[in-house]
Each structure stands twice: as C-alpha cells, then as structure tokens.
Short mmCIF file of C-alpha atoms and ligand atoms in Angstrom, two decimals:
data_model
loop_
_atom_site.label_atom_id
_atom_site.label_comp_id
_atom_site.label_asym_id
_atom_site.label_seq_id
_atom_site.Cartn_x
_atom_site.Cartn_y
_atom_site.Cartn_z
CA UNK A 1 60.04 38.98 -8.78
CA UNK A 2 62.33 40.13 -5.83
CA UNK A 3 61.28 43.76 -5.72
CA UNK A 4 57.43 42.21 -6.37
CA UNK A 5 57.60 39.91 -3.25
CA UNK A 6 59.12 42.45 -1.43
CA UNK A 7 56.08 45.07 -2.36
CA UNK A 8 53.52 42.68 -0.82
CA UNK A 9 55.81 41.59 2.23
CA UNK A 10 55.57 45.66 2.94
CA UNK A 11 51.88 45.82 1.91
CA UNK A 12 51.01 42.99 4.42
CA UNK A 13 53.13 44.51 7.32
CA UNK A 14 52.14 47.78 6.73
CA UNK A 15 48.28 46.55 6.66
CA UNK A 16 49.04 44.10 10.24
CA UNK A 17 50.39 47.36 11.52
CA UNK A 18 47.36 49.42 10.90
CA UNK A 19 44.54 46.85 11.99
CA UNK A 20 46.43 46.62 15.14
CA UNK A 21 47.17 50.42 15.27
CA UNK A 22 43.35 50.99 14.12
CA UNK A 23 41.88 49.05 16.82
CA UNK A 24 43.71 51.10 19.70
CA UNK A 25 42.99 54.24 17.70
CA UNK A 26 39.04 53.76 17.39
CA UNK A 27 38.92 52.60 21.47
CA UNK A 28 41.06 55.35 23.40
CA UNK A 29 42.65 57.48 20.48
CA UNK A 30 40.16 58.84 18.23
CA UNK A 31 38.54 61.25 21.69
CA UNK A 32 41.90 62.35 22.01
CA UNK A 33 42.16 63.94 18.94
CA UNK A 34 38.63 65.30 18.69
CA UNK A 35 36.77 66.11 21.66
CA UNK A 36 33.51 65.74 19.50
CA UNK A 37 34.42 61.76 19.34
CA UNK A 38 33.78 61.69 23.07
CA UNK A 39 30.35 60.41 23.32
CA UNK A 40 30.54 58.39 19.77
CA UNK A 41 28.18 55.12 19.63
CA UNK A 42 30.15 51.99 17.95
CA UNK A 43 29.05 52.29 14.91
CA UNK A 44 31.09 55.58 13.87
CA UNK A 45 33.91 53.76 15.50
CA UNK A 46 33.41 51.16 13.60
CA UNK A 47 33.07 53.18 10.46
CA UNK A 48 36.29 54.60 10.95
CA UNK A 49 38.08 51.76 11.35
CA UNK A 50 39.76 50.84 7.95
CA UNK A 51 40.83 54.55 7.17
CA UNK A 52 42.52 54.47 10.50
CA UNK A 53 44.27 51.44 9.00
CA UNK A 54 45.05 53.02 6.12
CA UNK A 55 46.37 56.04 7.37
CA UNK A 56 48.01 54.87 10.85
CA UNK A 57 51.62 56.33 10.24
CA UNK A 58 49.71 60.05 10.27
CA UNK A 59 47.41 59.57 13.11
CA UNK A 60 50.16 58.30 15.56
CA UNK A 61 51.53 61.52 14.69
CA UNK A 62 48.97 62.88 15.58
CA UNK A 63 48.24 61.25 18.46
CA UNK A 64 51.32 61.46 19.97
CA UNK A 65 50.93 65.27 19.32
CA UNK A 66 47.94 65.10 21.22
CA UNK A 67 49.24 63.23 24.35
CA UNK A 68 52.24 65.87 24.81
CA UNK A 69 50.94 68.41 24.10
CA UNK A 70 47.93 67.07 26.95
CA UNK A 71 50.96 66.27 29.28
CA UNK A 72 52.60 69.92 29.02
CA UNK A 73 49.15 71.80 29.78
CA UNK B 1 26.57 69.01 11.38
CA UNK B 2 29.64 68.10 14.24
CA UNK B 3 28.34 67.89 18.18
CA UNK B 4 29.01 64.73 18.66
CA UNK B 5 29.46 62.15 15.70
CA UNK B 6 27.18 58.90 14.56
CA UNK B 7 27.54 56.70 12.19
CA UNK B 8 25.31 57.74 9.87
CA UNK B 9 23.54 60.88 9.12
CA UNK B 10 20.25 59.14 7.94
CA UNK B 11 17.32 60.90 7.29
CA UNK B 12 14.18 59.82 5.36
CA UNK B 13 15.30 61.15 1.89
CA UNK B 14 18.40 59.49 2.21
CA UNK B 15 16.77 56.34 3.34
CA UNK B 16 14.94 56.37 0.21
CA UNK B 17 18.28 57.29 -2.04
CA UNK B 18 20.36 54.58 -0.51
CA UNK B 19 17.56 51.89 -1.21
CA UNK B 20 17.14 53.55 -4.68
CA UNK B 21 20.71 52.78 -5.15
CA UNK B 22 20.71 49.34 -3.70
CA UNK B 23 17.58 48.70 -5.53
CA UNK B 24 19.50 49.91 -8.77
CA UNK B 25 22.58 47.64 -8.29
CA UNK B 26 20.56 44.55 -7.46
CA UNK B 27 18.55 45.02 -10.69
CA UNK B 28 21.16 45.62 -12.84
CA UNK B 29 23.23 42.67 -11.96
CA UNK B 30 20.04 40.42 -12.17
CA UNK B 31 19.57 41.82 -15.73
CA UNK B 32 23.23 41.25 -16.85
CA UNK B 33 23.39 37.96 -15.53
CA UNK B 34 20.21 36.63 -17.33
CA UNK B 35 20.94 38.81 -20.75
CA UNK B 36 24.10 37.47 -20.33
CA UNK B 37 22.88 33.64 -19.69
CA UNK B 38 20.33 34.45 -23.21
CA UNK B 39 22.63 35.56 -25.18
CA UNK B 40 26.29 33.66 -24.60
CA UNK B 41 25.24 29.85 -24.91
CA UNK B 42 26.74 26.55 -26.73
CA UNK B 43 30.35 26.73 -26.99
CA UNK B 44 30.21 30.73 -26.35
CA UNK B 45 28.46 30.21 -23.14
CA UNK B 46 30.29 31.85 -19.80
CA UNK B 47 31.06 30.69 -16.86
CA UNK B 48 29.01 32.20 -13.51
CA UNK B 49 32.10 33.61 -12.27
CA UNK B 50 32.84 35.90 -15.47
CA UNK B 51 29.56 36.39 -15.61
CA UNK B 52 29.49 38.37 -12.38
CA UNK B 53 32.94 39.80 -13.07
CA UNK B 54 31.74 41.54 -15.81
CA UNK B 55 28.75 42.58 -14.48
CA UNK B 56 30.24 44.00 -11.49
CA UNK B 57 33.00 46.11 -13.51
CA UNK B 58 30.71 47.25 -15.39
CA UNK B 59 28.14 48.19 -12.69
CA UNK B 60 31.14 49.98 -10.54
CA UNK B 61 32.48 51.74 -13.71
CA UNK B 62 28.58 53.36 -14.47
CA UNK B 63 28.69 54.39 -11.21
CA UNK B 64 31.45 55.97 -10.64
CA UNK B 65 30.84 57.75 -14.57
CA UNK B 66 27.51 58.54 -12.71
CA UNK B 67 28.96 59.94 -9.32
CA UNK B 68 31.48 62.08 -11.84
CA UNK B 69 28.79 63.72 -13.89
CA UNK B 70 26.13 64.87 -10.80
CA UNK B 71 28.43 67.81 -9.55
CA UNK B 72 28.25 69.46 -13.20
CA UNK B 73 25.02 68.29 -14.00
CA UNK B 74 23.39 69.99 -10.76
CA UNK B 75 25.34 73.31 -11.36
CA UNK B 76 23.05 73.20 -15.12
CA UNK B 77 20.31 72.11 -13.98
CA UNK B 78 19.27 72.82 -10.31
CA UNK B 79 16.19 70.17 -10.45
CA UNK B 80 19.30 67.84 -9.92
CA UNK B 81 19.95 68.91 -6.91
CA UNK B 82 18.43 65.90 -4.88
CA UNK B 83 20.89 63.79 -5.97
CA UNK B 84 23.72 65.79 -5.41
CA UNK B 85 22.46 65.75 -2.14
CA UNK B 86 23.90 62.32 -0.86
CA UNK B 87 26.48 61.89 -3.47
CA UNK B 88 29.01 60.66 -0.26
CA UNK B 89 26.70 57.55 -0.10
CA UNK B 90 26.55 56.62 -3.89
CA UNK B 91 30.28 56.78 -3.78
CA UNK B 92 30.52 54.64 -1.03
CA UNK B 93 28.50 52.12 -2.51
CA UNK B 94 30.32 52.10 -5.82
CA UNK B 95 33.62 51.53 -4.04
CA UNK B 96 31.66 48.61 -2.34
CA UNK B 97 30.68 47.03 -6.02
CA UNK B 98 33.99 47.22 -7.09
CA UNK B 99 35.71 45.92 -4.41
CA UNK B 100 33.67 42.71 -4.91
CA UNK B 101 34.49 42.64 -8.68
CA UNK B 102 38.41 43.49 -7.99
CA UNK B 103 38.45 40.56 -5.05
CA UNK B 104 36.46 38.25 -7.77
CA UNK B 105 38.85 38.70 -10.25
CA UNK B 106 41.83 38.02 -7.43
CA UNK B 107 40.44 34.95 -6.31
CA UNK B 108 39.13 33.23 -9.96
CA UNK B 109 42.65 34.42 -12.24
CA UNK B 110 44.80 34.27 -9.14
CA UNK B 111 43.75 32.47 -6.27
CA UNK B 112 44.11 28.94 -7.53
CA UNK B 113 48.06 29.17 -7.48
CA UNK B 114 50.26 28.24 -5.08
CA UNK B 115 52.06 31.95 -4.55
CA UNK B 116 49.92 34.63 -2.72
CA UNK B 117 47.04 36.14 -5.41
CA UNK B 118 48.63 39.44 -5.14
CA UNK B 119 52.10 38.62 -5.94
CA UNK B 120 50.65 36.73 -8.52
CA UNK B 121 48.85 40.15 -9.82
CA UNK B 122 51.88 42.25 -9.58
CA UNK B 123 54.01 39.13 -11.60
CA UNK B 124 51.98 37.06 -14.15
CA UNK B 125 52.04 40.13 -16.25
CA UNK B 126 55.29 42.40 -16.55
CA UNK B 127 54.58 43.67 -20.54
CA UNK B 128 54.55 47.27 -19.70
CA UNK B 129 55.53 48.06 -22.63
CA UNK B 130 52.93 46.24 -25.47
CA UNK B 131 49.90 48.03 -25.84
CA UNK B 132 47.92 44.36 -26.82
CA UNK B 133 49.37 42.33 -23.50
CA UNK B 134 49.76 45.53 -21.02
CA UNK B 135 48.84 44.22 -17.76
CA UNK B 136 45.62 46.32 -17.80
CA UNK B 137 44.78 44.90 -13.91
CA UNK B 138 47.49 47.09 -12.44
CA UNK B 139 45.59 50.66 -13.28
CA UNK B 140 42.42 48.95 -11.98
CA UNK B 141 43.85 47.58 -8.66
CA UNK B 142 45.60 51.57 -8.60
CA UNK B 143 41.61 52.63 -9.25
CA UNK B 144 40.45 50.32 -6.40
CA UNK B 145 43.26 51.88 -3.86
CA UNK B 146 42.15 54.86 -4.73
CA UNK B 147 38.08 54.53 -4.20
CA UNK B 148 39.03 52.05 -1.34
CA UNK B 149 41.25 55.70 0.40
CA UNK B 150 38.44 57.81 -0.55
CA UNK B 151 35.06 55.35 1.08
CA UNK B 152 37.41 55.26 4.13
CA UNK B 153 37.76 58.62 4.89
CA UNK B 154 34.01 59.70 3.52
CA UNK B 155 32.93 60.28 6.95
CA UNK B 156 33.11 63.61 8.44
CA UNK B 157 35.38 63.17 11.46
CA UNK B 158 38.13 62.56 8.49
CA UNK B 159 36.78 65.72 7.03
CA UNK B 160 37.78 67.31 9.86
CA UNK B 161 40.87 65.82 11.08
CA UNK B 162 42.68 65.03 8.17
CA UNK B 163 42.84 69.06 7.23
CA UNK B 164 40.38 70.27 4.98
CA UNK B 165 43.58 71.26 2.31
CA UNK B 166 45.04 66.95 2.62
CA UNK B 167 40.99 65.78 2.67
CA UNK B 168 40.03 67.87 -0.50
CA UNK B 169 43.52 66.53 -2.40
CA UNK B 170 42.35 63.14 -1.38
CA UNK B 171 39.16 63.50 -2.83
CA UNK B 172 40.37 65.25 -5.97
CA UNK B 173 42.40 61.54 -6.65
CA UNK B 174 38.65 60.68 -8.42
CA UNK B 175 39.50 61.85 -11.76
CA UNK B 176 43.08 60.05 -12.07
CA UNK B 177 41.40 56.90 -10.51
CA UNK B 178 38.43 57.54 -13.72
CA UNK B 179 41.57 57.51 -15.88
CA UNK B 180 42.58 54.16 -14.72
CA UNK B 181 39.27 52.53 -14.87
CA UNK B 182 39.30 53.72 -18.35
CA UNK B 183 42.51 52.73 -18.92
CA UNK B 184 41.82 49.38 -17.53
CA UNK B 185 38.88 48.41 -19.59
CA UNK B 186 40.27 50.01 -22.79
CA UNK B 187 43.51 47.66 -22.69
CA UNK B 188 41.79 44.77 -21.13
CA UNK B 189 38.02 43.85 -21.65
CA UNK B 190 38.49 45.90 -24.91
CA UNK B 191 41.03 44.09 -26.76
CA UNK B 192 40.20 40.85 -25.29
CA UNK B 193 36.08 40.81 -25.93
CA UNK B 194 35.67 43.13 -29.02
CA UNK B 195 32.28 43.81 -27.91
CA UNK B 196 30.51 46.99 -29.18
CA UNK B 197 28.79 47.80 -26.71
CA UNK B 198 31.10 47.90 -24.29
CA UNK B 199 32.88 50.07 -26.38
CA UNK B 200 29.92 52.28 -26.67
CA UNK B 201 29.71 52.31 -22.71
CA UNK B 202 33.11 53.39 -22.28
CA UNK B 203 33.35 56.32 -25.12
CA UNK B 204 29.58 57.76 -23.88
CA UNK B 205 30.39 58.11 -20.34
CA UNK B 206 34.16 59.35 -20.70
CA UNK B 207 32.63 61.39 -23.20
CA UNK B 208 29.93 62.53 -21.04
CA UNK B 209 31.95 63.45 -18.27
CA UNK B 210 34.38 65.09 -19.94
CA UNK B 211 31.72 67.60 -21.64
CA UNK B 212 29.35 68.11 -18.78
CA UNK B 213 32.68 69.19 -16.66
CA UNK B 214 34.08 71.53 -19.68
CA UNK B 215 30.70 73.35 -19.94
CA UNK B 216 29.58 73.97 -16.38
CA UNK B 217 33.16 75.16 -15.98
CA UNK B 218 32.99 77.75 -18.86
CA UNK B 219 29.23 78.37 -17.96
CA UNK B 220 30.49 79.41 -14.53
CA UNK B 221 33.52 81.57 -15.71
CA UNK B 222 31.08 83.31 -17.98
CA UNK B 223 28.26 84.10 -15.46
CA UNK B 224 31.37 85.17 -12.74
CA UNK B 225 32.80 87.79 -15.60
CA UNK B 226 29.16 88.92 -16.23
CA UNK B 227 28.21 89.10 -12.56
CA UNK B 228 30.80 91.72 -11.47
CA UNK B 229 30.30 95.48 -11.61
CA UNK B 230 31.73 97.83 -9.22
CA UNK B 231 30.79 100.87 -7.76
CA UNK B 232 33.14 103.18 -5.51
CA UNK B 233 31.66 105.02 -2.75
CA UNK B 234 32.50 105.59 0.93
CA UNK B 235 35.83 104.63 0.38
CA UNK B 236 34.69 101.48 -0.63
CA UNK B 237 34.47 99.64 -4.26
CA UNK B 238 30.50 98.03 -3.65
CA UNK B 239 30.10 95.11 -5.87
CA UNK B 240 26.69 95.53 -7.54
CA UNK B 241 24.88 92.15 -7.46
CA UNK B 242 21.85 92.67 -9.30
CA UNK B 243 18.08 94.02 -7.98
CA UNK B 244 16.52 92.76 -5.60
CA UNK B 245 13.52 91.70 -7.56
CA UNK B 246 16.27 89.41 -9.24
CA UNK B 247 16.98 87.56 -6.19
CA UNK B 248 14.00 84.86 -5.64
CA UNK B 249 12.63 84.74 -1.76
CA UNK B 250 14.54 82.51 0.07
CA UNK B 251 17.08 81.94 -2.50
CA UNK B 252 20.58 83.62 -3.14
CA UNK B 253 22.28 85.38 -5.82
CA UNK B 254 26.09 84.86 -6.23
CA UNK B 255 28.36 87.75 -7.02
CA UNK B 256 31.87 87.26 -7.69
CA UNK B 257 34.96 89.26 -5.86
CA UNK B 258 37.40 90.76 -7.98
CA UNK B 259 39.78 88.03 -6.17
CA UNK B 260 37.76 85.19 -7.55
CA UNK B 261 36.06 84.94 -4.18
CA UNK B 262 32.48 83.99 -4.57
CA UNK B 263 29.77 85.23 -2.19
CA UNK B 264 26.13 84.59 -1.78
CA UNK B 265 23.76 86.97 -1.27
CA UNK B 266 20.63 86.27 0.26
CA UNK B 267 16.86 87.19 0.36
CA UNK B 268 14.64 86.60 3.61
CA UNK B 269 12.11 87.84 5.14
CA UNK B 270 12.37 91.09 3.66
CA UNK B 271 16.28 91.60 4.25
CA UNK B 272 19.45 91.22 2.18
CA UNK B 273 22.39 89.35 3.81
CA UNK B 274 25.69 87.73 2.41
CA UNK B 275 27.90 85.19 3.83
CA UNK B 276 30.52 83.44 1.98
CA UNK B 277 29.86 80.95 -0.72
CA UNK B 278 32.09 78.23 0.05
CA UNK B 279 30.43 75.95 3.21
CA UNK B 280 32.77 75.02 6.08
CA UNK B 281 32.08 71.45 5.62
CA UNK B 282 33.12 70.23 2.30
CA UNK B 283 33.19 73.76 0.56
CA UNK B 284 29.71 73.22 -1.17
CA UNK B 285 27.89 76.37 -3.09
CA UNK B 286 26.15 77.71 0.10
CA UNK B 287 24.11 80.12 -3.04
CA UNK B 288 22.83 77.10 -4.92
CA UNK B 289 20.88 76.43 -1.52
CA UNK B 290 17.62 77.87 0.20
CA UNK B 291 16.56 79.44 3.69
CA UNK B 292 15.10 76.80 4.96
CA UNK B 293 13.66 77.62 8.89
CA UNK B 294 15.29 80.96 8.86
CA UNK B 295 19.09 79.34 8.23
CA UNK B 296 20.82 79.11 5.18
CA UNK B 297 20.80 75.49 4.02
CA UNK B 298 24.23 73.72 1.91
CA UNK B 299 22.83 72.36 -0.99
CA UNK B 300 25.38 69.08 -0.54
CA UNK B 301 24.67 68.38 3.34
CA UNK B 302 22.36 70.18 5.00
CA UNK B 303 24.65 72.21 6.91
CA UNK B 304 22.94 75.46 7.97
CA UNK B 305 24.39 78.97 9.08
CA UNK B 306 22.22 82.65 10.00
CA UNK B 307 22.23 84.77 7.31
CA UNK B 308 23.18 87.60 9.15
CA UNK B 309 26.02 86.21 11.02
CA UNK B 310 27.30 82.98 9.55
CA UNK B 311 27.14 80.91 12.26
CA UNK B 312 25.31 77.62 12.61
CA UNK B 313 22.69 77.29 14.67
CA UNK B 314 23.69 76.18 18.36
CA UNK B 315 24.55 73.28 19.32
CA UNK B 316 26.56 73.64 16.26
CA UNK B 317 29.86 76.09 15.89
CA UNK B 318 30.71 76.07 12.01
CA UNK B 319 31.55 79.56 10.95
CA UNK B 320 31.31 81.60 7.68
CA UNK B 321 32.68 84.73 6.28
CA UNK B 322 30.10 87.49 6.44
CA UNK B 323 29.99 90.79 3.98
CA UNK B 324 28.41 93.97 4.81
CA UNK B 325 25.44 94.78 2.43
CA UNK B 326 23.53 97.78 1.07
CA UNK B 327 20.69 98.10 -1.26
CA UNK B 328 20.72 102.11 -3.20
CA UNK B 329 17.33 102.08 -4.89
CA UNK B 330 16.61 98.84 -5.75
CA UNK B 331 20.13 97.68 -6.72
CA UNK B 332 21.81 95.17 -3.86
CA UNK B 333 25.33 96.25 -3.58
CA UNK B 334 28.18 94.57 -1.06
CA UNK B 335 31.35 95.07 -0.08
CA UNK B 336 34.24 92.49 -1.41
CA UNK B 337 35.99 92.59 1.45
CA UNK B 338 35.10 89.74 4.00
CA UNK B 339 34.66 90.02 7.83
CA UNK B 340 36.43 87.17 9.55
CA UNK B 341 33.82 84.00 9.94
CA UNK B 342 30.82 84.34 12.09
CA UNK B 343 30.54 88.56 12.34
CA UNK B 344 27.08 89.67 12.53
CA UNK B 345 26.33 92.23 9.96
CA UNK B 346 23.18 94.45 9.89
CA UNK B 347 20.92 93.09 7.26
CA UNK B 348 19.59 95.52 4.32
CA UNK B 349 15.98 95.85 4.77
CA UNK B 350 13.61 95.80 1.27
CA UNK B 351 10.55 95.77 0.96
CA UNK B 352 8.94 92.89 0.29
CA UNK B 353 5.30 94.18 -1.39
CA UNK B 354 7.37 95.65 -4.67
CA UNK B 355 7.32 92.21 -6.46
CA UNK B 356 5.01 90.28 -4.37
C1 HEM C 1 42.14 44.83 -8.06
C2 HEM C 1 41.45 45.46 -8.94
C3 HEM C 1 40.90 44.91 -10.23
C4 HEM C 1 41.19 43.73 -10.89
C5 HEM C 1 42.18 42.64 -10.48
C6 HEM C 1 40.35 43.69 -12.07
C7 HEM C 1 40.35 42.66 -13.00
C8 HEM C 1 39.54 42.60 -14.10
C9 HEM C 1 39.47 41.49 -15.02
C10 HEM C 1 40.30 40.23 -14.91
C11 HEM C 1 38.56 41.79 -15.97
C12 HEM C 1 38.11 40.92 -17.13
C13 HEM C 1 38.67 41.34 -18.41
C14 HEM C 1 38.08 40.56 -19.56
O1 HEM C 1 36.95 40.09 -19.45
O2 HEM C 1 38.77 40.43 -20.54
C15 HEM C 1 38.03 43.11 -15.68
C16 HEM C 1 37.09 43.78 -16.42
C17 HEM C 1 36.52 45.01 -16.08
N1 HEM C 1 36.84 45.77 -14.95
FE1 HEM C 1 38.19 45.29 -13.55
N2 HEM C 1 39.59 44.84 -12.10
C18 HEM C 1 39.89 45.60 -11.01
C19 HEM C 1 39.35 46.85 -10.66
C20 HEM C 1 38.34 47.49 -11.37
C21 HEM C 1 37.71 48.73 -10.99
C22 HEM C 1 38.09 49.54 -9.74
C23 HEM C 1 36.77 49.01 -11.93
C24 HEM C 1 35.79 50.19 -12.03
C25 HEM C 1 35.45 51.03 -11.12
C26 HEM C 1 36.80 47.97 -12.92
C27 HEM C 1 35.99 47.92 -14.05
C28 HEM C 1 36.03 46.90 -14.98
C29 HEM C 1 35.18 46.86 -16.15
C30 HEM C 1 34.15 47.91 -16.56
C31 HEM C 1 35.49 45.68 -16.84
C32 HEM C 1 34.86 45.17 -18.12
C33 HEM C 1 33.67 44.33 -17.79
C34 HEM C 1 33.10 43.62 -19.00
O3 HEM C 1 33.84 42.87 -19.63
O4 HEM C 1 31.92 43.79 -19.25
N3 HEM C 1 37.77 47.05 -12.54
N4 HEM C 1 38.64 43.57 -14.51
S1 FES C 2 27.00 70.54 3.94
FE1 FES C 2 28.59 69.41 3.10
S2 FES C 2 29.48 70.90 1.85
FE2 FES C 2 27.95 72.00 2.78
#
C-alpha cells in the first residue's frame, strides 16, 4: 500500500512536471532544438504537447544542450 | 517530408482513410451496443457502462490485431499497399479508443471510492500469483502506457529528434504491449465471461498475427538467399540483380548485399539506378514503391528521392545511399558497396523498345 501510494505520488509529480515543462517546451523550446520548428502553426505544437510531457527529463537535456552549446558559438 | 512542420500531413487519400476509420469505429460500437442490448436482457441484461466497456476493448484490441498484421500482409500482397500507407493514423486512433475504454473502466470499478482511482488500480488486486484472480488490469494499463508513448511521439519531429535508433525501439514496444492486451483479456474477460466468441476473437487474431509475421519473414529470407549472385570483375564483386526485362517500368527490383544490406534497383525512363532500400524517414522498403514524377516514392509516406542521386527533391534535404550500376547484355549488375547518401551516380542506359 506504501510503495503503491508512493508510485502514484511520483506518477502525479512526474506528470505536473511535464505539463508545466511541456508548455515552455512547445512555446520557445521546441525551435531551439530543430530549426525546422521555426515557422510551425499551433496545431503541430499542439500535437506535440503530451509526448513532451512524457518525455520532459530527455528534452531538458536536450535543451539545455542546445542553449550552451548556442552560448559558446 | 521536413521544411517546416504542420500538424498534419493530410492529403485527399488520407482524408478518405481517416473517415473510413472513424466511420468503422462508429459502426462497430453502434452494432455492439444494440447486439449487445438484443441479446443480454431479463436478469442477464448489462448495464450501459459495460456495455461500452466491452465494446471499446474489444474495438481497440481489433485494431491494434489489425494495425499488427498490415506490415506483413502488404509485403504478400502489394494490392495492400494503400493501407499501409497511413498506418501512423490508424494507430493513433486505436490508442484513442482505448484510452476511452481504459479511463471507462477507471472511473466505473474505481472512481466511486474514496482513495484516488489509480491507487485503487494498483491495490484492490495484489494476487500476482493465482492464475483465476491475477489482476489482469495491470498488463492492460502497461498496454495503454505503451500505445499512449507511441500516439505521442507518432509525429515526425519525434522521428527526428528522438534519434532514429531510441524512436524505432520505441516503436518496436508494439508487440510486448500485443502481449499484454492478450494477456489482459485472456485472464480477465476470459475467465470472468466464458464467452466463445470472445475466445474465438482472441485465438484468430493472435493467431493471425503471429503467422502472417512468421511467413513474410521466411518469404523474405528466401527471396534475399535466391536474389544474390555475384560476379567479379574490375576489381569489383557486381551483384547480379536480374534482367532488365524483369524489372517492371517504374518499379524496382531488390537485390540483397552479401552484408544483409538491401538495395533497390530501379527502372525509368530507359535507365537503371539504385539507391538504398531503407528510407530516411522511418526506414520503409523504398523498392516496394514506384517513380512517381521522376522521384522515387516510399511506399509508407510519400517521401521521394532522385534515382540517380538519392536526394529529395528541393526544398527537401533527406539523403540516401546510392550504388553504382551496370547492365552487361541484358543482365543489371551493381556494386555492393554503397556511396555515402546523396552521390550522384551515372545511370545505366537500356533500351526501352526490347520489351515494350
Ligand atoms: C488502464 C487500462 C485498462 C483497464 C483499467 C482495463 C480494464 C478492463 C476491464 C475492467 C475489463 C472488463 C473485464 C470483464 O468484463 O470481465 C476489460 C476488458 C477488456 N479490455 Fe481492458 N483495460 C485497460 C486497457 C485495455 C487495452 C489497452 C486494451 C486493448 C488495446 C484492452 C482490451 C480489452 C478487451 C478486448 C476486453 C474484453 C472486452 C469484452 O469483454 O468484450 N483493455 N478491460
Ligand atoms: S516515407 Fe515514411 S518510411 Fe518512407
């Protein structure tokens, strides 16, 4: 029961985390990453919302990858 | 193809696919809920809400069966190609239909508690190890995780970000998630119901799937073994392909590397030219597809590259391998060994009238 509360306490963090994280990511992060996202309308941005929620802990990898390595060149 | 993303690729054929599919859905669930209505009444009769749970499981799990067998299917019978086409969609929308059967069955067996609905799914059930009470949701929520990971990233900006290696292991998740699925209904509806043709469901379309992958997979080991002959000249071994009569206009023939590497050789216009196999999108048989407006066109997306250089068409900037070719008689021969993506190579010029 502990470990089982403790699962979904995690879950529900970890899924807060990425709708927050997801809604940067879609507005100023995605063009960052790929130059092709520039001009995107709303609805690919939209689109890509929940596996940017889903996978947050990789693209702010990423995307901190992305501003340094911006920054040093 | 990738300058500059949208939403969604649509295009008239998949306009009509998609509303196929709806269409499909729609019908099916109408027809389960009113068979379903005629034939459980009195004392058996169900309630709306299982009703709908039952025909939405079963709807998702035909679906996915359905998404599972086209790949196969369409490498033994090209006329199947058109639906192959827009597979990413039909996926899509069976994650969609069983989502709404996963968050039914949350909110009718768990919702009405006072703890949380998915604490309640991980907890109300803890005999792993009885086959008869085996919490049979837990491999279906797993299944739902997994279809939920794979609708998300379905798009092609994931395709390309997330590394085509990470993307393609992603995708591959399909067949454990079938497993589940299976899994879930055989330790859940199964036991509980009793129904045959349920039953009958579940055995034809694991059944199904499990054949139609075992024999395109041997069909294609055979045809890659009897495709190969090589002939050593110039220094190099020349793979013979076939003749050119054997290679349809506008279609390709595929020859197969000593490596395993497959490539696609292609007559147009009176010439021979071969580019790699695999497309640069999501690694679709580039052969299995046609020259369509002078471009080689994937059978799975559309994506098109020159024949003679492997290079989409500009604005585009995908990239194939190219291989040098050479036709000694009638006999289309070409070297293993491929030139890094996007290298124009002289096409081999035939003549056209010999089979006209
Ligand atoms: C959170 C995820 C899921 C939950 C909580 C869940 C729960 C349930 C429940 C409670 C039943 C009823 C069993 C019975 O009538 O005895 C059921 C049946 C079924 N589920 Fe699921 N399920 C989930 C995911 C899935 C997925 C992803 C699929 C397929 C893609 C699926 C396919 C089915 C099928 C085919 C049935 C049998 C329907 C019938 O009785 O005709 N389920 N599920
Ligand atoms: S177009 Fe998608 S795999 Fe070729």
């Amino acid at each position: 029961m502990v470990v089982a509360e403790a699962v979904v306490i995690l879950l529900a963090v970890y899924a807060l985390l990425g709708l927050l994280f997801a809604v940067a990511f879609v507005t100023c992060g995605v063009q960052r990453l790929d130059p092709a996202a520039r001009p995107a309308p709303w609805g690919f941005r939209l689109l890509i919302l929940p596996g940017s929620a889903a996978l947050w802990p990789l693209l702010l990898l990423r995307w901190w990858g992305s501003t340094k390595g911006g920054a040093s060149s | 193809m990738s300058a500059g993303y949208v939403a969604v690729q649509w295009n008239p054929y998949k306009r009509r696919y998609d509303a196929f599919v709806c269409g499909a859905v729609v019908l099916y669930l109408g027809m389960f809920g009113f068979v379903g209505k005629l034939l459980f009444r009195g004392e058996h009769a169900l309630s709306d809400e299982v009703l709908a749970l039952r025909a939405l499981g079963s709807c998702a799990f035909l679906m996915l069966s359905v998404v599972l067998c086209i790949g196969p299917a369409a490498r033994l019978d090209r006329r199947l190609l058109p639906i192959l086409y827009n597979r990413r969609h039909l996926g899509v929308a069976t994650f969609l239909v069983a989502a709404l059967h996963g968050a039914l069955a949350l909110g009718y067996y768990h919702g009405f508690g006072r703890i949380n609905p998915l604490l309640s799914l991980l907890t109300t059930n803890t005999s792993f190890t009885s086959l008869r009470a085996f919490p049979f949701q837990l491999p279906g929520a797993a299944a739902l995780l997994i279809l939920f990971l794979m609708a998300a990233t379905s798009h092609d900006f994931w395709n390309r970000n997330l590394s085509a290696r990470l993307w393609k292991w992603l995708h591959m998740l399909v067949y454990p998630a079938y497993g589940l699925v299976v899994m879930h209904v055989a330790l859940g509806a199964l036991q509980a119901q009793r129904t045959w043709w349920l039953a009958a469901l579940v055995c034809a379309c694991a059944a199904t799937v499990t054949t139609l992958h075992l024999v395109a997979g041997s069909r294609e080991r055979a045809a890659d073994r009897g495709r190969t002959s090589m002939i050593e000249a110039d220094a190099t071994a020349w793979l013979e392909v076939g003749r050119v009569d054997e290679i349809p206009p506008d279609r390709a023939r595929i020859a197969c590397a000593p490596g395993g590497e497959r490539i696609a050789v292609f007559r147009y216009d009176g010439r021979i030219s071969a580019i790699s196999n695999v497309c640069a999108h999501q690694g679709g048989p580039l052969g299995e597809g046609k020259v369509v407006d002078g471009c080689v066109t994937c059978p799975w997306h559309g994506w098109q590259y020159r024949p003679a250089d492997g290079q989409a068409p500009p604005p585009f900037t995908e990239r194939v391998a190219t291989f040098r070719v050479r036709v000694d008689g009638r006999r289309v021969l070409v070297d293993p060994n491929a030139l890094p993506p996007g290298t124009p190579v002289e096409p081999a010029f035939v003549e056209e009238s010999c089979d006209a």
